[in-house]
PDB file of C-alpha atoms in Angstrom:
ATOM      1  CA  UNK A 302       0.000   0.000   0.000  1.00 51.00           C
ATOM      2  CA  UNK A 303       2.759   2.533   1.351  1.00 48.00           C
ATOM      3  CA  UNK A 304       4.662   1.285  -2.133  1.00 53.00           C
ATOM      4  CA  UNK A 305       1.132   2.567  -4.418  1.00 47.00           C
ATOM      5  CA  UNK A 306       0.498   5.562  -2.503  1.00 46.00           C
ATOM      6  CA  UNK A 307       4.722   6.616  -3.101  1.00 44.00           C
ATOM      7  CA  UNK A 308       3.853   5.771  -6.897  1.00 46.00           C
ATOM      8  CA  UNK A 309       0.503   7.858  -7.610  1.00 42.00           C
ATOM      9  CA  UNK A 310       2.576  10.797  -4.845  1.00 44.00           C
ATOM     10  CA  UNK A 311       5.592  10.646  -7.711  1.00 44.00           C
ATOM     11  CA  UNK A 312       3.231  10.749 -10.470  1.00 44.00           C
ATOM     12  CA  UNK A 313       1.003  13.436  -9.510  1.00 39.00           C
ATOM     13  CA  UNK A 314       4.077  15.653  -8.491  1.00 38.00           C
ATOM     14  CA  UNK A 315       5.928  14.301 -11.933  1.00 40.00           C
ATOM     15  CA  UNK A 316       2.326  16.227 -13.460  1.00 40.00           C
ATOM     16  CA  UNK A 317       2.494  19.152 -11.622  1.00 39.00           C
ATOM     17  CA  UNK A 318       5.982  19.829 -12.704  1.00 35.00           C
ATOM     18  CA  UNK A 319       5.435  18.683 -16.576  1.00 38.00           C
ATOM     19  CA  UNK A 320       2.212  21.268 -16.181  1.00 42.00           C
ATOM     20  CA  UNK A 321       4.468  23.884 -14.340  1.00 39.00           C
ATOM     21  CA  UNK A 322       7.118  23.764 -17.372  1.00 43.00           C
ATOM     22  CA  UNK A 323       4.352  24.566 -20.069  1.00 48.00           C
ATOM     23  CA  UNK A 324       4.176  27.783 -18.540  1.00 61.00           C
ATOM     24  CA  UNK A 325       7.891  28.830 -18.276  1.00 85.00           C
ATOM     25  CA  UNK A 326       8.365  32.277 -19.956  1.00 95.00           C
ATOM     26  CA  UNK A 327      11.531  31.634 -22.148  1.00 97.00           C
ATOM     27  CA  UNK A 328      13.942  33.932 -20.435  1.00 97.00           C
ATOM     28  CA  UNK A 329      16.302  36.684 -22.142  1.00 98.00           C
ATOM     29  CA  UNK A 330      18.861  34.885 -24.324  1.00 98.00           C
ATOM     30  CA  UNK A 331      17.222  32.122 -24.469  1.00 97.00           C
ATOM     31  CA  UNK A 332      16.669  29.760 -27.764  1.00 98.00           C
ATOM     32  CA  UNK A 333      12.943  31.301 -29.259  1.00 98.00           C
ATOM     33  CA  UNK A 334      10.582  28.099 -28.674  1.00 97.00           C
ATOM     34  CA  UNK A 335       9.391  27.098 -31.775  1.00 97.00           C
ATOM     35  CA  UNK A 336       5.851  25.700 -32.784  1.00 98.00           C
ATOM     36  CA  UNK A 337       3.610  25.372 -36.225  1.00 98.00           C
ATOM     37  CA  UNK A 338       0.208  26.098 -36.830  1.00 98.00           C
ATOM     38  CA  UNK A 339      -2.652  27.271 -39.050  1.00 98.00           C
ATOM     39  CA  UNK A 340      -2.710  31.266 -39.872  1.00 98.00           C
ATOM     40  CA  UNK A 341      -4.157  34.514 -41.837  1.00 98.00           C
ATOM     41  CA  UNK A 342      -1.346  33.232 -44.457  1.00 98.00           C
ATOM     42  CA  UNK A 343      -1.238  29.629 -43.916  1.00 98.00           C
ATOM     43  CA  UNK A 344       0.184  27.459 -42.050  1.00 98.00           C
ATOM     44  CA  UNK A 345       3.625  28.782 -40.319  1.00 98.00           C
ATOM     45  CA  UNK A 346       6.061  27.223 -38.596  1.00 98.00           C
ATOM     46  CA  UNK A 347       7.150  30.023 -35.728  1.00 98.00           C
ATOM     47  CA  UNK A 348      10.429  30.930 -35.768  1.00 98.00           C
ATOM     48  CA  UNK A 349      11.827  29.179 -38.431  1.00 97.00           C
ATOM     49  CA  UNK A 350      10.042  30.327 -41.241  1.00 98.00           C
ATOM     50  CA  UNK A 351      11.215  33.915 -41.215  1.00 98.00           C
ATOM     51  CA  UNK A 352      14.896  32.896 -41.944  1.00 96.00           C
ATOM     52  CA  UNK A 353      16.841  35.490 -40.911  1.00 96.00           C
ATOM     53  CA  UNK A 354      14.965  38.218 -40.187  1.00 98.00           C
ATOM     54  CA  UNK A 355      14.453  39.982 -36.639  1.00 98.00           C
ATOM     55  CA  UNK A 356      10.882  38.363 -34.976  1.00 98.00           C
ATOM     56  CA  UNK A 357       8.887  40.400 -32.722  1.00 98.00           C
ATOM     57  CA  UNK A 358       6.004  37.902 -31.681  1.00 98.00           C
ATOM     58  CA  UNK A 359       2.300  39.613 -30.035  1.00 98.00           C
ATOM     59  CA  UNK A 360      -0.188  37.895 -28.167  1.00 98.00           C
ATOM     60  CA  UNK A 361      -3.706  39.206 -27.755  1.00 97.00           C
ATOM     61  CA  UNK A 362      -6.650  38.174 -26.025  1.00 97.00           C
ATOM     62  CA  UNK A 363      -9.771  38.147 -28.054  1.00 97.00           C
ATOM     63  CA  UNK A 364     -10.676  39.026 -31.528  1.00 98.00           C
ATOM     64  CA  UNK A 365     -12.900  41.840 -32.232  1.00 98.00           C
ATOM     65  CA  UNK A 366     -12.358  43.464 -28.436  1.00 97.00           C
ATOM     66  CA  UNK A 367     -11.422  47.109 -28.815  1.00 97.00           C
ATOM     67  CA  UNK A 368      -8.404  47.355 -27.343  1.00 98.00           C
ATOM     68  CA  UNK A 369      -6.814  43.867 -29.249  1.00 98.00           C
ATOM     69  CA  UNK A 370      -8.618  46.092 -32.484  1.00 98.00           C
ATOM     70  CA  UNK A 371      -6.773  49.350 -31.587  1.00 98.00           C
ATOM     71  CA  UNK A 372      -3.404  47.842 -30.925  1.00 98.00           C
ATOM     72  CA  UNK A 373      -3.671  45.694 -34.171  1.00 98.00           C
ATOM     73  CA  UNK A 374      -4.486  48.403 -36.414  1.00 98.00           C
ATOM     74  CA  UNK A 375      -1.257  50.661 -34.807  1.00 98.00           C
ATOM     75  CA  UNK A 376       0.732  47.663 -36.241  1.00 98.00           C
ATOM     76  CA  UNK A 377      -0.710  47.602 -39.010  1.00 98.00           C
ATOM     77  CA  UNK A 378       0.155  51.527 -39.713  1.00 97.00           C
ATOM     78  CA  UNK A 379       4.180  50.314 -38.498  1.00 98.00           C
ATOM     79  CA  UNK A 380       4.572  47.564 -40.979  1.00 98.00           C
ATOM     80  CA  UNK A 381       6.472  49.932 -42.851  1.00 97.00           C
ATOM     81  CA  UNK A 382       8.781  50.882 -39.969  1.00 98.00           C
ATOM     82  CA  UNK A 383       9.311  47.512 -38.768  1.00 98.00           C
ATOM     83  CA  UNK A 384      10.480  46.273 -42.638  1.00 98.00           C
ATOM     84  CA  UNK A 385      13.013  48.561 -42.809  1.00 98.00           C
ATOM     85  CA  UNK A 386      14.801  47.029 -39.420  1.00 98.00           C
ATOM     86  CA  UNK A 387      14.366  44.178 -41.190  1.00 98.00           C
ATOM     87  CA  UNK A 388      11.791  42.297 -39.107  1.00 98.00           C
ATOM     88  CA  UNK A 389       8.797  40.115 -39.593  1.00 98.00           C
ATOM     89  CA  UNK A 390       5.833  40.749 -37.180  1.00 98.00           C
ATOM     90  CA  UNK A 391       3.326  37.713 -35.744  1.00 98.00           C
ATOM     91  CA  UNK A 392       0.379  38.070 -33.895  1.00 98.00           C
ATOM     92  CA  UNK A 393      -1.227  34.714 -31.600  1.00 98.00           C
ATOM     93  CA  UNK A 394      -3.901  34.418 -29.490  1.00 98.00           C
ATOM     94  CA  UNK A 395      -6.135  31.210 -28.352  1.00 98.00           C
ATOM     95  CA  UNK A 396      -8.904  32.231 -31.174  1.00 98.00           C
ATOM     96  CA  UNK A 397      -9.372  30.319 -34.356  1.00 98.00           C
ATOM     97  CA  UNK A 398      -7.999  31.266 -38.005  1.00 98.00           C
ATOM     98  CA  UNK A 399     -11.702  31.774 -39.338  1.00 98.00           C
ATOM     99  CA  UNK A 400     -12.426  34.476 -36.978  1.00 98.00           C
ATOM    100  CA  UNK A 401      -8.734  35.991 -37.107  1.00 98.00           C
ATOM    101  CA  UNK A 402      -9.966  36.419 -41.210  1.00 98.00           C
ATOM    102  CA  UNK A 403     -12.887  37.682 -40.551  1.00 98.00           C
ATOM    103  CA  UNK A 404     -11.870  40.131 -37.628  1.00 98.00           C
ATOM    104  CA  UNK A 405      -9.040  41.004 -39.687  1.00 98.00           C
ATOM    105  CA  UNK A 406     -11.403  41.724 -43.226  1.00 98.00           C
ATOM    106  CA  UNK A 407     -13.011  43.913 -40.705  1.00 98.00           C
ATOM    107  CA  UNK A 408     -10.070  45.987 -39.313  1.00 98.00           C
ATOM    108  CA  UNK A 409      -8.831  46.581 -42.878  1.00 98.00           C
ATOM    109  CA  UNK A 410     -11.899  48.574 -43.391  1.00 97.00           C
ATOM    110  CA  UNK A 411     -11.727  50.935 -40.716  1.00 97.00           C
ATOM    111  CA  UNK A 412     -10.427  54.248 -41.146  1.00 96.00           C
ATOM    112  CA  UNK A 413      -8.695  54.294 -37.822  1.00 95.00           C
ATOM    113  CA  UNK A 414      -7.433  58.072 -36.327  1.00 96.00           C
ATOM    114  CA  UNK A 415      -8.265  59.624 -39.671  1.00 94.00           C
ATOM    115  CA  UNK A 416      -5.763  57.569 -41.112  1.00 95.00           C
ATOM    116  CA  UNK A 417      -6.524  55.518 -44.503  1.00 96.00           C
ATOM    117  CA  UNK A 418      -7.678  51.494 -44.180  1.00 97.00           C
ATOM    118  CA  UNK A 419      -4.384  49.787 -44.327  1.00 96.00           C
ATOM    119  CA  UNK A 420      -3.917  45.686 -45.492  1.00 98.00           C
ATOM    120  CA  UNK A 421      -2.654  43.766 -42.680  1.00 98.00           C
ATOM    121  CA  UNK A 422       0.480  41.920 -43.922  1.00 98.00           C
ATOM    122  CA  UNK A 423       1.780  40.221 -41.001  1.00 98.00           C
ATOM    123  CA  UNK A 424       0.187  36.637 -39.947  1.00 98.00           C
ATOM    124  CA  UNK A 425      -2.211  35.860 -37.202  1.00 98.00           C
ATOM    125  CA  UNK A 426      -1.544  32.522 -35.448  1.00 98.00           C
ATOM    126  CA  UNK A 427      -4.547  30.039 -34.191  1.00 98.00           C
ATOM    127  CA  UNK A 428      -3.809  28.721 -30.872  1.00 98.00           C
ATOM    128  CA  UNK A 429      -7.246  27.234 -29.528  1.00 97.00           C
ATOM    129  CA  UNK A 430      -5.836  24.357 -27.312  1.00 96.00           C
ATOM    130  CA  UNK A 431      -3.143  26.934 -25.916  1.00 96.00           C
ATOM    131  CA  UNK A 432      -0.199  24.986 -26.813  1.00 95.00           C
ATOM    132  CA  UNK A 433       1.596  27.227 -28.381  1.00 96.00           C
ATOM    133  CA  UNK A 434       0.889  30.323 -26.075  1.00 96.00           C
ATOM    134  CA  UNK A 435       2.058  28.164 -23.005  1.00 96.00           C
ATOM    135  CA  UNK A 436       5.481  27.760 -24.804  1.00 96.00           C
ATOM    136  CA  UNK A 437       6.010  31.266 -24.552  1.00 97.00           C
ATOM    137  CA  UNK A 438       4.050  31.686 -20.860  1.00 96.00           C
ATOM    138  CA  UNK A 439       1.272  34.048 -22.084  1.00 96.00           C
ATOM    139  CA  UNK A 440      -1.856  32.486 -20.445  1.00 95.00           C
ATOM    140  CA  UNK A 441      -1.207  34.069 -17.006  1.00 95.00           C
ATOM    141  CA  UNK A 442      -3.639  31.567 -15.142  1.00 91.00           C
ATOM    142  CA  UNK A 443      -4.419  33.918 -12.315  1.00 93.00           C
ATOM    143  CA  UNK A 444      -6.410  36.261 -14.880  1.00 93.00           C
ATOM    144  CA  UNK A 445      -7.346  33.504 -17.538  1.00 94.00           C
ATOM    145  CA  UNK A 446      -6.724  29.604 -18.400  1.00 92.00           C
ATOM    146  CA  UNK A 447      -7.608  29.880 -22.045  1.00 94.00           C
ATOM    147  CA  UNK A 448      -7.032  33.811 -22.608  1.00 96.00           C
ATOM    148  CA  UNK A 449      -3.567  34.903 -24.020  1.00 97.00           C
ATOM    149  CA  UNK A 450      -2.276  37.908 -22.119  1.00 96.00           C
ATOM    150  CA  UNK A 451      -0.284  40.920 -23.689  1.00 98.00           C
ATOM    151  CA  UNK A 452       2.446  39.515 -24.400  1.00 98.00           C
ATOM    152  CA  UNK A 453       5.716  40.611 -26.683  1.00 98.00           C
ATOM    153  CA  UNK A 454       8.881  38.882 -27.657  1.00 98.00           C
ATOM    154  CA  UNK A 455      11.928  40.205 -29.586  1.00 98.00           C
ATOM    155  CA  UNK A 456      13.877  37.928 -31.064  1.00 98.00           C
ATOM    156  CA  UNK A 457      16.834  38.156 -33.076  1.00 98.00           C
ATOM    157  CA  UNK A 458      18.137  36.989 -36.516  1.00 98.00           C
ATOM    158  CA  UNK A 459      19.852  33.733 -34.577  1.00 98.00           C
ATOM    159  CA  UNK A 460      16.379  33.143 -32.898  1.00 98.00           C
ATOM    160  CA  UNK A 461      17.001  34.178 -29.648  1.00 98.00           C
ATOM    161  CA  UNK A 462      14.923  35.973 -27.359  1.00 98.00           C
ATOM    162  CA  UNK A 463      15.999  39.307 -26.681  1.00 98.00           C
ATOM    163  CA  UNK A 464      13.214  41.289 -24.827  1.00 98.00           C
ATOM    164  CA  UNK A 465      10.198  40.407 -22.942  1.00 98.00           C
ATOM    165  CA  UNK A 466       7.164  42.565 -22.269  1.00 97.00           C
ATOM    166  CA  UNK A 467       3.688  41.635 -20.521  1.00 97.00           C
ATOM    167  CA  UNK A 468       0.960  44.473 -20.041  1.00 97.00           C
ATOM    168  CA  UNK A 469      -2.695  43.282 -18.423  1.00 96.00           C
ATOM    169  CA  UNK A 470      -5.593  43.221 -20.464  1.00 95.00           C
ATOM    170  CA  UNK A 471      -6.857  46.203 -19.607  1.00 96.00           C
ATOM    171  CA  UNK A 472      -4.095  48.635 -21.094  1.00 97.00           C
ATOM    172  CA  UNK A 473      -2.843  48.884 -24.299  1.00 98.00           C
ATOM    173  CA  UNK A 474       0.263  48.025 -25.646  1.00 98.00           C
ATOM    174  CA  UNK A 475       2.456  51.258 -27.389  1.00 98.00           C
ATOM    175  CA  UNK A 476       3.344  49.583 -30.529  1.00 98.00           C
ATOM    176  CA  UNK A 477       6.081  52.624 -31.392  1.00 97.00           C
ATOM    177  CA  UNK A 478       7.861  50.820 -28.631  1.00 98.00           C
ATOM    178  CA  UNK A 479       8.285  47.778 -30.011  1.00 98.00           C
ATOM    179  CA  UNK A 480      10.315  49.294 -32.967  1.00 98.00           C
ATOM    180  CA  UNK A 481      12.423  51.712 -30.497  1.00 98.00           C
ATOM    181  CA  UNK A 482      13.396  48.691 -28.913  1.00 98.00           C
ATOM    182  CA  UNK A 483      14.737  46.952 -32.509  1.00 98.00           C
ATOM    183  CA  UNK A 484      16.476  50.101 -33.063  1.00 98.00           C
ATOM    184  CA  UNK A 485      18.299  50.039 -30.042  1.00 98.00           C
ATOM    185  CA  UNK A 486      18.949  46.602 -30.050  1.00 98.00           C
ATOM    186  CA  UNK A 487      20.604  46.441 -33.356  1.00 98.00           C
ATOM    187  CA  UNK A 488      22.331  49.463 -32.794  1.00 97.00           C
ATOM    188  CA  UNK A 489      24.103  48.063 -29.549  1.00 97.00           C
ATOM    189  CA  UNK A 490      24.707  44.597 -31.568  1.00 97.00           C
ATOM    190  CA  UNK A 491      26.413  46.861 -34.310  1.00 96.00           C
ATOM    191  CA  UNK A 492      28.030  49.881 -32.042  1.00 94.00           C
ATOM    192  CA  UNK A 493      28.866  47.428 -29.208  1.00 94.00           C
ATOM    193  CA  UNK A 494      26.981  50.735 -27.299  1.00 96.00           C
ATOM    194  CA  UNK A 495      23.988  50.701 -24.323  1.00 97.00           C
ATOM    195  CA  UNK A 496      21.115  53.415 -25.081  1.00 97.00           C
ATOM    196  CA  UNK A 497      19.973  55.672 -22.091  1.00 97.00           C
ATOM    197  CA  UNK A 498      17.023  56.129 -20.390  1.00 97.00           C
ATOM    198  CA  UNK A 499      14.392  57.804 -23.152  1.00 97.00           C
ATOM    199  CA  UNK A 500      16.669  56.864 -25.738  1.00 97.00           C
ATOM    200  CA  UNK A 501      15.254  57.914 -29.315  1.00 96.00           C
ATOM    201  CA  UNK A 502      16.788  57.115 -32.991  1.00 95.00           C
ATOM    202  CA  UNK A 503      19.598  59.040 -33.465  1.00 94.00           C
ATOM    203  CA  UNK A 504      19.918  60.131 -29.370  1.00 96.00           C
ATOM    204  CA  UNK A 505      23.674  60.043 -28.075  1.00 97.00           C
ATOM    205  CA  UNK A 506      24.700  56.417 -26.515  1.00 97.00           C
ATOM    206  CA  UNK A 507      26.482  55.347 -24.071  1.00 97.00           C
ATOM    207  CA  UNK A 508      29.844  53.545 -23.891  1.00 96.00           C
ATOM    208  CA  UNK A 509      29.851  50.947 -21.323  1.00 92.00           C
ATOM    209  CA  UNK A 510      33.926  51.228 -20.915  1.00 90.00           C
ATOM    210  CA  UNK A 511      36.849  53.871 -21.172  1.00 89.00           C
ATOM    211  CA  UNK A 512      36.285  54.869 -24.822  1.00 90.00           C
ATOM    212  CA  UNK A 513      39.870  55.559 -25.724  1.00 90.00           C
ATOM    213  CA  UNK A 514      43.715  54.983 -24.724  1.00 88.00           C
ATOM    214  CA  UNK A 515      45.957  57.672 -24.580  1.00 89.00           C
ATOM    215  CA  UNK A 516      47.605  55.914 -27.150  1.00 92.00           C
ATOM    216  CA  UNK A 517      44.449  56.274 -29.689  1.00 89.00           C
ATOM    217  CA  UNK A 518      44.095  59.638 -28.405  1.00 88.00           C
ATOM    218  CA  UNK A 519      47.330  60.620 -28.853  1.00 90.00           C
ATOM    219  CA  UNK A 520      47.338  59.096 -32.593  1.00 93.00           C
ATOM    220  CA  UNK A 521      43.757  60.476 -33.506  1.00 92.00           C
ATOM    221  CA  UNK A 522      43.297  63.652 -30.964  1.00 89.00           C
ATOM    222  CA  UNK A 523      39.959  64.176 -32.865  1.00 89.00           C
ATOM    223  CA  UNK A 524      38.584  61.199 -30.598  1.00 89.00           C
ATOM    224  CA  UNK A 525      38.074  63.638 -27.687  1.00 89.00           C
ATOM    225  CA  UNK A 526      35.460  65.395 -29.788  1.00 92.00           C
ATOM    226  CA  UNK A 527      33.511  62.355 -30.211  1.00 93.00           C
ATOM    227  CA  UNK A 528      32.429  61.407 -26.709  1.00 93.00           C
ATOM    228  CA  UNK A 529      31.892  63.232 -23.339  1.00 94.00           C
ATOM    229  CA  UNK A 530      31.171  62.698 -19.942  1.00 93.00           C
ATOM    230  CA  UNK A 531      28.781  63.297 -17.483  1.00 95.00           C
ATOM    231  CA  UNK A 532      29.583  62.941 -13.542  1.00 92.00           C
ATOM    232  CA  UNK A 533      32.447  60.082 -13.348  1.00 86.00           C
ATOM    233  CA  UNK A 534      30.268  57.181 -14.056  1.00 88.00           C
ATOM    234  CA  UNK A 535      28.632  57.767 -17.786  1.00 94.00           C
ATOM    235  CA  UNK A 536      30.766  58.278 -20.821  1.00 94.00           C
ATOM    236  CA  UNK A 537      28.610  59.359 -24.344  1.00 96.00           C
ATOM    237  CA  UNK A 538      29.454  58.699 -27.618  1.00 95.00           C
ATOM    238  CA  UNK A 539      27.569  61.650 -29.506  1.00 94.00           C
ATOM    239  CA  UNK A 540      25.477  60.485 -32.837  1.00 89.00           C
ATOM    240  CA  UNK A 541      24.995  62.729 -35.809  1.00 73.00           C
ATOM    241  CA  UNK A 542      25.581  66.027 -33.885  1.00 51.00           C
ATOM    242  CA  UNK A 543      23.082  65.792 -30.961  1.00 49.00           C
ATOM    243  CA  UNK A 544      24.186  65.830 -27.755  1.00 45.00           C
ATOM    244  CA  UNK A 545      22.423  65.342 -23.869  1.00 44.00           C
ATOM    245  CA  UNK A 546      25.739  66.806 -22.271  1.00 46.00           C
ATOM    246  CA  UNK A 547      24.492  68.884 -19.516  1.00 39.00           C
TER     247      UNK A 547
END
């Protein structure tokens, strides 16, 4: 008996834990989980499929809710922004693909801030058994079992994940931030720089070491005129002019 009741103990806790590890949030750089299914553009398998390319990945909660409508039509007007970084854009959530077509016929007819209708180019994932979404931990079970939260994941050309963002259901996502975020993360990849607080496209950076020897000083005095500092901890690298030297 005390053998049967150790097995079913084991078993129940071996549950818990398999249960536990469907909703792990994959962690910053991290390998991008990757899953397949059925979509606005066919079937996709998520993140292979986009090669190379940058991947920022949204869940929503519902089709046809305002907010999920509101935040889906400000990517919509960004798909421009977001191909010139070079990224492909996804969008998941626990609804099926015939409503994602028809809530998505439907956005493309709204005239949304006085701006023109606008095609929606980027694919919406079905995820009705919340497989997928538990890969990435976006059904938060305290607010919803079946419900994808607002969820965001940046993920790089190697497919790893290299931001994470959750907001509740009640407050929209600022889509705007999603591409300041590429921006900056490219930039630091290319520049081997860290962007400040309230950083913006073409904002000074900063250099997380000593930016120069007196050697390379001494050989290229110009350096000196390329980077300042501010108190004894922060060292800028100024970008095309602009400046936040105080």
């Amino acid at each position: 008996m005390k053998r049967l009741m150790f097995t079913l103990m084991a078993m129940i806790l071996a549950l818990g834990v398999a249960v536990a590890g469907d909703y792990k949030i994959p962690l910053i750089g991290s390998k991008a989980p990757k899953f397949s299914a059925n979509t606005t553009l066919g079937k996709i398998t998520f993140p292979n499929d986009f090669g190379n390319n940058w991947k920022v990945l949204f869940s929503h909660p519902a089709d046809f809710t305002p907010v999920c409508s509101s935040e889906l039509l400000e990517l919509a007007h960004l798909q421009k922004e977001f191909k010139k970084l070079g990224v492909k854009v996804a969008v998941i959530s626990t609804d099926n693909v015939e409503l994602h077509k028809m809530w998505e016929a439907h956005l493309e007819e709204l005239e949304y801030k006085d701006r023109a209708p606008v095609d929606i180019e980027f694919p919406i994932f079905e995820d009705p058994d919340g497989k997928s979404s538990r890969l990435y931990g976006m059904l938060h079970e305290p607010v919803s079992t079946n419900r994808d939260i607002r969820g965001v994941f940046i993920i790089d050309d190697k497919n790893i994940v290299r931001a994470v963002s959750f907001n509740p259901v009640e407050v929209g996502r600022d889509m705007s931030e999603y591409v300041r975020m590429v921006e900056a993360l490219q930039l630091s990849d290319a520049e081997h720089v860290y962007t400040p607080a309230n950083w913006e496209s073409g904002d000074d950076v900063i250099v997380p070491h000593y930016p120069y020897t007196k050697a390379e000083l001494a050989a290229d005095p110009g350096l000196k005129d390329d980077y300042y500092q501010v108190g004894d901890r922060m060292w800028f690298k100024r970008i095309d002019g602009n400046t936040v030297e105080k």
